[in-house]
Coordinates of N, CA and C in Angstrom, one line a residue:
Chain A
M1 N -43.5 16.1 -24.6 CA -43.5 14.8 -24.0 C -42.3 13.9 -24.2
E2 N -41.8 13.9 -25.5 CA -40.6 13.2 -25.8 C -39.4 13.8 -25.1
L3 N -39.4 15.1 -25.0 CA -38.3 15.8 -24.3 C -38.3 15.3 -22.8
L4 N -39.5 15.2 -22.2 CA -39.5 14.7 -20.8 C -39.0 13.3 -20.7
W5 N -39.3 12.5 -21.6 CA -38.8 11.1 -21.5 C -37.3 11.1 -21.7
L6 N -36.8 11.9 -22.6 CA -35.3 12.0 -22.8 C -34.7 12.5 -21.5
L7 N -35.3 13.5 -20.9 CA -34.7 14.0 -19.6 C -34.7 12.9 -18.5
L8 N -35.8 12.2 -18.5 CA -35.9 11.1 -17.5 C -34.8 10.0 -17.7
V9 N -34.6 9.7 -19.0 CA -33.6 8.7 -19.3 C -32.2 9.2 -18.9
V10 N -31.9 10.4 -19.2 CA -30.6 11.1 -18.9 C -30.5 11.1 -17.4
L11 N -31.5 11.4 -16.7 CA -31.5 11.5 -15.2 C -31.2 10.1 -14.6
V12 N -31.9 9.1 -15.1 CA -31.7 7.7 -14.6 C -30.2 7.3 -14.9
L13 N -29.7 7.6 -16.1 CA -28.4 7.2 -16.4 C -27.4 7.9 -15.5
A14 N -27.6 9.2 -15.3 CA -26.7 9.9 -14.4 C -26.7 9.3 -13.0
V15 N -27.8 8.9 -12.5 CA -27.9 8.3 -11.1 C -27.1 7.0 -11.1
V16 N -27.3 6.2 -12.2 CA -26.7 4.9 -12.2 C -25.1 5.1 -12.3
V17 N -24.7 6.0 -13.2 CA -23.2 6.2 -13.3 C -22.7 6.7 -11.9
G18 N -23.4 7.6 -11.3 CA -23.0 8.1 -10.0 C -22.9 7.0 -8.9
L19 N -23.9 6.2 -8.9 CA -23.9 5.1 -7.9 C -22.7 4.1 -8.2
V20 N -22.5 3.8 -9.4 CA -21.4 2.9 -9.8 C -20.0 3.5 -9.3
A21 N -19.9 4.8 -9.6 CA -18.6 5.5 -9.3 C -18.5 5.6 -7.7
L22 N -19.6 5.8 -7.0 CA -19.5 5.8 -5.6 C -19.1 4.5 -5.0
Q23 N -19.7 3.4 -5.6 CA -19.4 2.1 -5.1 C -17.9 1.7 -5.4
R24 N -17.4 2.1 -6.6 CA -16.0 1.8 -6.9 C -15.1 2.5 -5.9
R25 N -15.5 3.8 -5.5 CA -14.7 4.5 -4.6 C -14.7 3.9 -3.2
R26 N -15.9 3.4 -2.8 CA -16.0 2.7 -1.5 C -15.2 1.5 -1.4
R27 N -15.0 0.8 -2.6 CA -14.3 -0.5 -2.6 C -12.8 -0.3 -2.9
S28 N -12.4 0.8 -3.4 CA -11.0 1.0 -3.8 C -10.2 1.0 -2.5
G29 N -9.0 0.5 -2.6 CA -8.1 0.4 -1.5 C -6.9 1.3 -1.7
S30 N -6.1 1.5 -0.6 CA -4.9 2.3 -0.7 C -3.9 1.9 0.3
V31 N -2.7 2.5 0.2 CA -1.6 2.2 1.2 C -1.5 3.3 2.1
L32 N -1.8 3.0 3.4 CA -1.9 4.1 4.4 C -0.8 3.9 5.4
S33 N -0.4 5.0 6.0 CA 0.6 4.9 7.1 C 0.0 5.5 8.4
V34 N 0.1 4.8 9.5 CA -0.5 5.3 10.7 C 0.4 6.0 11.7
D35 N 1.7 5.8 11.5 CA 2.7 6.6 12.3 C 3.8 7.0 11.3
S36 N 3.7 8.3 10.8 CA 4.4 8.7 9.7 C 5.8 9.2 10.0
V37 N 6.1 9.7 11.2 CA 7.4 10.3 11.4 C 8.5 9.4 11.8
R38 N 9.5 9.4 11.1 CA 10.7 8.6 11.4 C 11.9 9.5 11.4
R39 N 12.5 9.8 12.5 CA 13.6 10.8 12.5 C 14.9 10.1 12.1
P40 N 15.8 10.9 11.6 CA 17.1 10.3 11.2 C 17.7 9.5 12.4
G41 N 18.2 8.3 12.1 CA 18.7 7.5 13.2 C 17.7 6.5 13.6
G42 N 16.4 6.6 13.3 CA 15.4 5.6 13.5 C 14.8 5.7 14.8
E43 N 15.1 6.8 15.6 CA 14.4 6.9 16.9 C 12.9 7.2 16.7
P44 N 12.0 6.7 17.5 CA 10.6 6.9 17.3 C 10.2 8.4 17.5
Chain B
V1 N 4.9 -16.9 8.8 CA 4.6 -16.4 7.4 C 5.8 -16.5 6.5
N2 N 5.5 -17.0 5.3 CA 6.6 -17.1 4.3 C 7.2 -15.8 3.9
D3 N 8.6 -15.7 3.9 CA 9.3 -14.4 3.6 C 9.4 -14.2 2.1
V4 N 8.6 -13.3 1.6 CA 8.7 -12.9 0.2 C 8.6 -11.4 0.0
L5 N 9.2 -10.9 -1.1 CA 9.0 -9.5 -1.4 C 7.7 -9.3 -2.2
V6 N 6.9 -8.3 -1.8 CA 5.6 -8.1 -2.5 C 5.3 -6.6 -2.5
R7 N 4.7 -6.2 -3.6 CA 4.2 -4.8 -3.6 C 2.9 -4.7 -2.8
A8 N 2.8 -3.7 -2.0 CA 1.6 -3.5 -1.2 C 0.4 -3.4 -2.1
G9 N 0.5 -2.7 -3.2 CA -0.6 -2.5 -4.1 C -1.2 -3.8 -4.7
D10 N -0.2 -4.8 -4.8 CA -0.7 -6.1 -5.3 C -1.5 -6.9 -4.4
L11 N -1.5 -6.5 -3.1 CA -2.3 -7.2 -2.1 C -3.7 -6.8 -2.0
I12 N -4.0 -5.5 -2.5 CA -5.3 -5.0 -2.4 C -6.3 -5.8 -3.3
G13 N -7.4 -6.2 -2.7 CA -8.4 -7.0 -3.4 C -8.2 -8.5 -3.3
R14 N -7.1 -8.9 -2.6 CA -6.8 -10.3 -2.5 C -7.8 -10.9 -1.5
P15 N -8.4 -12.1 -1.8 CA -9.4 -12.6 -0.8 C -8.8 -13.1 0.4
V16 N -9.5 -13.0 1.5 CA -9.0 -13.5 2.8 C -9.8 -14.8 3.1
V17 N -9.1 -15.9 3.3 CA -9.8 -17.2 3.4 C -9.3 -17.8 4.7
T18 N -10.2 -18.5 5.4 CA -9.8 -19.2 6.6 C -9.2 -20.6 6.2
L19 N -8.4 -21.2 7.2 CA -7.9 -22.5 6.9 C -9.0 -23.5 6.8
G20 N -10.2 -23.1 7.2 CA -11.4 -24.0 7.0 C -12.0 -23.8 5.7
G21 N -11.5 -22.9 4.8 CA -12.0 -22.7 3.5 C -13.1 -21.6 3.4
D22 N -13.4 -20.9 4.5 CA -14.5 -19.8 4.4 C -13.8 -18.5 3.9
R23 N -14.5 -17.9 3.0 CA -14.0 -16.6 2.5 C -14.6 -15.5 3.4
V24 N -13.8 -14.8 4.2 CA -14.3 -13.8 5.1 C -14.2 -12.4 4.7
G25 N -13.6 -12.2 3.5 CA -13.6 -10.8 3.0 C -12.5 -10.6 2.0
E26 N -12.2 -9.4 1.6 CA -11.1 -9.1 0.7 C -10.3 -7.9 1.4
L27 N -8.9 -7.9 1.0 CA -8.1 -6.8 1.6 C -8.5 -5.5 0.9
K28 N -8.7 -4.4 1.7 CA -9.0 -3.1 1.1 C -7.8 -2.2 1.2
D29 N -7.4 -1.8 2.4 CA -6.3 -0.9 2.6 C -5.1 -1.7 3.2
V30 N -3.9 -1.4 2.8 CA -2.7 -1.9 3.4 C -2.3 -0.8 4.4
V31 N -2.2 -1.2 5.7 CA -1.9 -0.2 6.8 C -0.4 -0.4 7.3
L32 N 0.4 0.6 7.1 CA 1.8 0.5 7.5 C 2.0 1.4 8.7
G33 N 3.0 1.0 9.5 CA 3.6 1.8 10.5 C 4.9 2.3 10.0
L34 N 4.9 3.3 9.1 CA 6.1 3.7 8.4 C 7.1 4.2 9.3
G35 N 6.7 4.8 10.5 CA 7.7 5.2 11.4 C 8.5 4.1 12.0
R36 N 7.9 2.9 12.1 CA 8.7 1.8 12.6 C 9.1 0.8 11.5
G37 N 8.7 1.2 10.2 CA 9.1 0.4 9.1 C 8.4 -1.0 9.0
V38 N 7.2 -1.1 9.5 CA 6.5 -2.4 9.6 C 5.1 -2.3 8.9
L39 N 4.7 -3.5 8.5 CA 3.3 -3.7 8.1 C 2.4 -3.9 9.3
V40 N 1.4 -3.1 9.5 CA 0.6 -3.3 10.7 C -0.6 -4.2 10.5
G41 N -1.2 -4.1 9.3 CA -2.3 -5.0 9.0 C -3.1 -4.5 7.8
F42 N -4.3 -4.9 7.7 CA -5.2 -4.5 6.6 C -6.6 -4.1 7.0
T43 N -7.2 -3.2 6.3 CA -8.6 -3.1 6.4 C -9.3 -4.0 5.4
L44 N -10.6 -4.3 5.6 CA -11.2 -5.3 4.8 C -12.5 -4.7 4.1
R45 N -12.9 -5.4 3.1 CA -14.2 -5.1 2.5 C -14.9 -6.4 2.2
N46 N -16.2 -6.4 2.0 CA -16.9 -7.6 1.7 C -16.7 -8.0 0.2
P47 N -16.8 -9.2 -0.1 CA -16.5 -9.7 -1.5 C -17.7 -9.2 -2.4
G48 N -17.4 -9.2 -3.7 CA -18.4 -8.8 -4.7 C -18.5 -7.3 -5.0
F49 N -19.1 -7.0 -6.1 CA -19.1 -5.6 -6.5 C -19.9 -4.7 -5.5
L50 N -20.9 -5.3 -4.9 CA -21.8 -4.5 -4.0 C -21.2 -4.5 -2.6
G51 N -20.2 -5.3 -2.4 CA -19.6 -5.4 -1.0 C -18.9 -4.1 -0.6
G52 N -19.3 -3.5 0.5 CA -18.7 -2.3 1.0 C -17.6 -2.6 2.0
P53 N -17.0 -1.5 2.6 CA -16.0 -1.7 3.6 C -16.5 -2.5 4.8
R54 N -15.7 -3.2 5.5 CA -16.1 -3.9 6.8 C -15.5 -3.2 7.9
R55 N -16.1 -3.3 9.1 CA -15.6 -2.6 10.3 C -14.4 -3.4 10.8
E56 N -14.4 -4.7 10.7 CA -13.3 -5.5 11.2 C -12.0 -5.3 10.4
T57 N -10.9 -5.4 11.1 CA -9.6 -5.3 10.4 C -8.8 -6.6 10.6
L58 N -7.7 -6.7 9.9 CA -6.9 -7.9 9.9 C -5.5 -7.5 10.4
P59 N -5.1 -7.7 11.6 CA -3.8 -7.4 12.0 C -2.8 -8.4 11.4
W60 N -1.6 -7.9 11.1 CA -0.6 -8.7 10.4 C -0.3 -10.0 11.3
A61 N -0.3 -9.8 12.6 CA 0.1 -10.9 13.5 C -0.9 -12.1 13.4
S62 N -2.1 -11.8 12.8 CA -3.1 -12.8 12.7 C -3.1 -13.5 11.3
V63 N -2.2 -13.1 10.4 CA -2.1 -13.7 9.1 C -1.3 -15.0 9.2
H64 N -1.9 -16.1 8.6 CA -1.2 -17.4 8.6 C -0.3 -17.5 7.4
A65 N -0.7 -17.0 6.2 CA 0.2 -17.0 5.0 C -0.4 -16.1 4.0
I66 N 0.6 -15.6 3.2 CA 0.2 -14.8 2.0 C 0.5 -15.5 0.8
G67 N -0.4 -15.9 0.0 CA -0.2 -16.7 -1.3 C -0.5 -15.8 -2.4
P68 N -0.2 -16.3 -3.7 CA -0.5 -15.5 -4.8 C -2.0 -15.2 -5.1
D69 N -2.8 -16.1 -4.5 CA -4.2 -16.0 -4.8 C -5.1 -15.7 -3.6
A70 N -4.5 -15.8 -2.4 CA -5.3 -15.6 -1.2 C -4.5 -15.3 0.0
V71 N -5.0 -14.6 1.0 CA -4.4 -14.4 2.3 C -5.1 -15.4 3.2
M72 N -4.3 -16.2 3.8 CA -4.9 -17.3 4.7 C -4.8 -16.8 6.2
V73 N -5.9 -17.0 6.9 CA -6.0 -16.7 8.3 C -6.5 -18.0 9.0
P74 N -6.1 -18.2 10.3 CA -6.5 -19.4 11.0 C -8.0 -19.6 11.1
G75 N -8.8 -18.5 11.3 CA -10.2 -18.7 11.4 C -10.8 -17.3 11.4
P76 N -12.2 -17.2 11.5 CA -12.9 -15.9 11.5 C -12.5 -15.1 12.7
D77 N -12.0 -15.7 13.8 CA -11.7 -14.9 15.0 C -10.3 -14.2 14.8
A78 N -9.7 -14.4 13.6 CA -8.4 -13.6 13.4 C -8.7 -12.2 13.1
L79 N -10.0 -11.8 12.8 CA -10.3 -10.4 12.5 C -10.4 -9.7 13.8
A80 N -10.0 -8.4 13.8 CA -10.0 -7.6 15.0 C -10.8 -6.3 14.9
S81 N -11.0 -5.6 16.0 CA -11.8 -4.4 15.9 C -11.0 -3.3 15.2
P82 N -11.7 -2.2 14.7 CA -11.0 -1.2 14.0 C -10.0 -0.5 14.8
D83 N -10.2 -0.4 16.1 CA -9.2 0.3 17.0 C -7.8 -0.4 17.0
E84 N -7.8 -1.6 16.6 CA -6.5 -2.4 16.7 C -5.5 -1.7 15.7
L85 N -6.0 -1.3 14.6 CA -5.0 -0.7 13.6 C -5.0 0.8 13.5
A86 N -6.1 1.4 14.0 CA -6.3 2.9 13.9 C -6.1 3.4 12.5
A87 N -6.6 2.6 11.6 CA -6.4 3.0 10.1 C -7.2 4.3 9.8
D88 N -8.2 4.6 10.6 CA -8.9 5.9 10.3 C -8.0 7.1 10.4
A89 N -7.0 7.0 11.2 CA -6.0 8.1 11.4 C -4.9 8.1 10.4
G90 N -4.9 7.1 9.5 CA -3.8 6.9 8.5 C -3.9 7.9 7.4
H91 N -2.7 8.1 6.8 CA -2.7 9.0 5.6 C -2.0 8.3 4.4
Q92 N -2.3 8.8 3.3 CA -1.8 8.1 2.0 C -0.3 8.1 2.0
T93 N 0.3 7.0 1.6 CA 1.7 7.0 1.3 C 2.0 7.1 -0.2
V94 N 1.1 6.5 -1.0 CA 1.3 6.6 -2.4 C 1.0 8.0 -2.8
D95 N 1.8 8.5 -3.8 CA 1.7 9.8 -4.4 C 2.6 10.8 -3.7
L96 N 3.2 10.5 -2.6 CA 4.1 11.4 -1.9 C 5.4 11.6 -2.7
P97 N 6.0 12.8 -2.7 CA 7.3 12.9 -3.4 C 8.4 12.3 -2.6
L98 N 9.4 11.7 -3.2 CA 10.5 11.1 -2.6 C 11.7 12.0 -2.8
L99 N 12.3 12.5 -1.7 CA 13.4 13.4 -1.7 C 14.7 12.8 -1.1
T100 N 15.9 13.2 -1.6 CA 17.1 12.8 -0.9 C 17.4 13.8 0.2
D101 N 18.3 13.4 1.1 CA 18.7 14.4 2.2 C 19.6 15.5 1.6
E102 N 19.9 15.4 0.3 CA 20.6 16.5 -0.3 C 19.7 17.4 -1.1
G103 N 18.4 17.1 -1.0 CA 17.4 18.1 -1.6 C 17.0 17.8 -3.0
E104 N 17.3 16.6 -3.5 CA 17.0 16.2 -4.9 C 15.7 15.4 -4.9
T105 N 14.8 15.7 -5.8 CA 13.6 14.9 -5.9 C 13.9 13.7 -6.8
L106 N 13.7 12.5 -6.2 CA 13.9 11.3 -7.0 C 12.7 10.8 -7.8
G107 N 11.5 11.2 -7.3 CA 10.3 10.9 -8.1 C 9.1 10.9 -7.1
R108 N 8.1 10.2 -7.6 CA 6.8 10.1 -6.8 C 6.6 8.7 -6.5
I109 N 6.2 8.4 -5.2 CA 6.0 7.1 -4.7 C 4.7 6.5 -5.4
V110 N 4.8 5.4 -6.0 CA 3.6 4.7 -6.6 C 3.2 3.4 -5.9
D111 N 4.2 2.9 -5.1 CA 3.9 1.7 -4.4 C 4.9 1.5 -3.3
V112 N 4.6 0.5 -2.4 CA 5.5 0.2 -1.3 C 5.9 -1.2 -1.3
V113 N 7.2 -1.6 -1.2 CA 7.6 -3.0 -1.2 C 7.7 -3.5 0.2
L114 N 7.1 -4.7 0.4 CA 7.1 -5.3 1.8 C 7.8 -6.6 1.8
E115 N 8.5 -6.9 2.9 CA 9.0 -8.3 3.1 C 8.1 -8.9 4.1
T116 N 7.4 -10.0 3.7 CA 6.3 -10.6 4.5 C 6.8 -11.6 5.5
G117 N 7.8 -11.2 6.4 CA 8.3 -12.1 7.4 C 7.6 -11.8 8.7
T118 N 8.3 -12.1 9.8 CA 7.7 -11.8 11.1 C 8.7 -11.0 11.9
P119 N 8.5 -9.7 12.1 CA 7.3 -8.9 11.6 C 7.5 -8.6 10.1
A120 N 6.5 -8.3 9.4 CA 6.6 -7.8 8.0 C 7.2 -6.4 8.0
Q121 N 8.2 -6.3 7.1 CA 8.9 -5.0 7.1 C 8.6 -4.2 5.8
V122 N 8.7 -2.9 5.9 CA 8.7 -2.0 4.7 C 10.1 -1.9 4.3
V123 N 10.4 -2.5 3.1 CA 11.9 -2.5 2.7 C 12.2 -1.6 1.5
G124 N 11.1 -1.0 0.9 CA 11.4 -0.1 -0.2 C 10.2 0.6 -0.8
F125 N 10.5 1.5 -1.7 CA 9.4 2.2 -2.4 C 9.6 2.0 -3.9
E126 N 8.5 1.9 -4.6 CA 8.5 1.9 -6.1 C 8.1 3.4 -6.5
I127 N 8.9 4.0 -7.3 CA 8.6 5.4 -7.7 C 8.5 5.5 -9.2
E128 N 7.8 6.5 -9.6 CA 7.9 7.0 -11.0 C 9.0 8.0 -10.9
P129 N 10.1 7.7 -11.6 CA 11.3 8.5 -11.4 C 11.2 9.9 -12.0
A130 N 11.9 10.9 -11.3 CA 12.0 12.2 -11.9 C 13.0 12.2 -13.1
E131 N 12.9 13.2 -13.9 CA 13.7 13.2 -15.1 C 15.2 13.2 -14.8
S132 N 15.5 13.8 -13.6 CA 16.9 14.0 -13.2 C 17.6 12.6 -13.0
L133 N 16.8 11.5 -12.8 CA 17.4 10.2 -12.6 C 17.9 9.6 -14.0
G134 N 17.4 10.2 -15.1 CA 17.7 9.7 -16.4 C 17.4 8.3 -16.7
S135 N 16.3 7.8 -16.1 CA 16.0 6.4 -16.2 C 15.1 6.2 -17.4
K136 N 15.4 5.1 -18.1 CA 14.5 4.7 -19.2 C 13.3 3.9 -18.7
S137 N 13.4 3.4 -17.5 CA 12.3 2.6 -16.9 C 11.2 3.6 -16.5
R138 N 9.9 3.1 -16.6 CA 8.8 3.9 -16.2 C 8.7 3.9 -14.7
R139 N 9.2 2.8 -14.0 CA 9.2 2.7 -12.6 C 10.5 2.2 -12.1
L140 N 10.9 2.6 -10.9 CA 12.1 2.1 -10.2 C 11.8 1.7 -8.8
L141 N 12.7 0.8 -8.3 CA 12.6 0.4 -6.9 C 13.8 0.9 -6.1
L142 N 13.5 1.5 -4.9 CA 14.6 2.0 -4.1 C 14.4 1.4 -2.7
P143 N 15.5 0.9 -2.1 CA 15.5 0.4 -0.7 C 15.4 1.5 0.3
I144 N 14.8 1.2 1.5 CA 14.8 2.1 2.6 C 15.3 1.4 3.8
D145 N 15.7 2.2 4.8 CA 16.1 1.6 6.1 C 15.7 2.6 7.2
A146 N 16.2 2.4 8.4 CA 15.8 3.2 9.5 C 16.2 4.7 9.4
M147 N 17.0 5.0 8.4 CA 17.4 6.4 8.2 C 16.4 7.2 7.4
T148 N 15.3 6.5 7.0 CA 14.3 7.1 6.2 C 13.4 8.0 7.1
A149 N 13.0 9.2 6.6 CA 12.1 10.0 7.4 C 10.9 10.3 6.5
A150 N 9.7 10.1 7.1 CA 8.5 10.3 6.4 C 7.5 11.2 7.1
S151 N 6.8 12.0 6.3 CA 5.7 12.8 6.9 C 4.5 12.7 5.9
E152 N 3.5 13.6 6.2 CA 2.4 13.5 5.3 C 2.6 14.3 4.1
Q153 N 3.8 15.0 4.0 CA 4.1 15.8 2.7 C 5.1 15.1 1.9
A154 N 6.1 14.4 2.5 CA 7.2 13.9 1.7 C 7.9 12.8 2.4
V155 N 8.7 12.0 1.7 CA 9.6 11.0 2.3 C 11.0 11.3 1.9
V156 N 11.9 11.3 2.9 CA 13.3 11.7 2.7 C 14.2 10.5 2.9
V157 N 15.0 10.2 1.9 CA 15.9 9.1 2.0 C 17.4 9.6 1.9
P158 N 18.4 8.8 2.3 CA 19.8 9.2 2.1 C 20.1 9.2 0.6
A159 N 20.9 10.2 0.2 CA 21.3 10.3 -1.2 C 22.0 9.0 -1.8
S160 N 22.6 8.3 -0.8 CA 23.4 7.1 -1.3 C 22.4 6.0 -1.8
V161 N 21.1 6.1 -1.6 CA 20.2 5.1 -2.1 C 20.2 5.0 -3.6
R162 N 20.7 6.1 -4.3 CA 20.8 6.1 -5.8 C 21.7 4.9 -6.3
H163 N 22.6 4.4 -5.5 CA 23.5 3.3 -5.9 C 22.8 2.0 -5.8
F164 N 21.6 2.0 -5.2 CA 20.9 0.7 -5.1 C 19.6 0.6 -5.8
V165 N 19.4 1.5 -6.8 CA 18.2 1.5 -7.5 C 18.0 0.3 -8.4
R166 N 16.9 -0.3 -8.5 CA 16.6 -1.5 -9.3 C 15.3 -1.2 -10.1
D167 N 15.2 -1.9 -11.2 CA 13.9 -1.8 -11.9 C 13.1 -3.1 -11.9
D168 N 13.6 -4.1 -11.1 CA 12.9 -5.4 -11.1 C 12.9 -5.9 -9.6
L169 N 11.8 -6.5 -9.2 CA 11.6 -7.0 -7.9 C 12.5 -8.2 -7.6
A170 N 12.9 -8.9 -8.7 CA 13.7 -10.1 -8.6 C 15.0 -9.9 -7.9
G171 N 15.7 -8.8 -8.3 CA 17.0 -8.5 -7.7 C 17.0 -7.5 -6.6
F172 N 15.8 -7.2 -6.2 CA 15.7 -6.1 -5.2 C 16.1 -6.5 -3.8
G173 N 15.9 -7.8 -3.4 CA 16.3 -8.2 -2.1 C 17.8 -8.0 -1.8
A174 N 18.6 -8.2 -2.8 CA 20.1 -8.0 -2.7 C 20.4 -6.5 -2.5
A175 N 19.6 -5.7 -3.3 CA 19.8 -4.2 -3.2 C 19.5 -3.7 -1.8
V176 N 18.4 -4.3 -1.2 CA 18.0 -3.9 0.2 C 19.1 -4.3 1.2
A177 N 19.6 -5.5 1.0 CA 20.6 -6.0 1.9 C 21.9 -5.2 1.8
G178 N 22.2 -4.8 0.6 CA 23.4 -4.0 0.3 C 23.3 -2.6 0.9
F179 N 22.1 -2.0 0.7 CA 21.9 -0.7 1.2 C 21.9 -0.6 2.7
R180 N 21.3 -1.6 3.3 CA 21.2 -1.7 4.8 C 22.6 -1.9 5.4
A181 N 23.4 -2.8 4.7 CA 24.8 -3.1 5.2 C 25.6 -1.8 5.2
M182 N 25.5 -1.0 4.1 CA 26.2 0.2 3.9 C 25.8 1.2 4.9
A183 N 24.5 1.3 5.2 CA 23.9 2.3 6.2 C 24.4 1.9 7.6
E184 N 24.6 0.6 7.9 CA 25.1 0.2 9.2 C 26.5 0.6 9.4
E185 N 27.3 0.5 8.3 CA 28.8 0.8 8.4 C 29.0 2.3 8.6
S186 N 28.1 3.1 8.0 CA 28.4 4.6 8.0 C 27.9 5.2 9.3

């Protein structure tokens, strides 16, 4: 019975950690480029 | 918009506030048109830890001012549809290797330096230097101009950029001007 409770606690903790990590990833920003190619001389 | 040099990474998370005082979101992604050397705009997220990404975007043309604590917009109607920026088709700029046109690796891009005028320009990269640069600084700033070539795998700059390397944003504007003047002459 105690083992089951321990497993349950570990499972809940894992879900919470996963949700926090997922939310951090959703919120994290980055620097993106939408038109990447620039040829020598600057022509498009 | 006030002309200042700013790291793109420093803008991420900055609140977006209307001139009426309403907080409409936070900056999530900085979207560049690296091929044209311009800042296109920003994607947004909702404020607070639980706030996720927003569908609306903020085109650079709609920004009233960028301050140290907030990005000011005229009103809520400054936000645009996602199609305006096409950010979904964007690729990461940070982490790309920076090479010279002579085939030397200068380092890895860790941030992009912007000049927030009209239009806002991409004026340089901040890199973690390769050992070959022999730098004692953990990070260096390099100017770029229209001779820069960028792909999803690497960014290539003229080898002459080595003469304009700086380790501080304070003197970087002069380095950008010097590098661009030299590039125009050659």
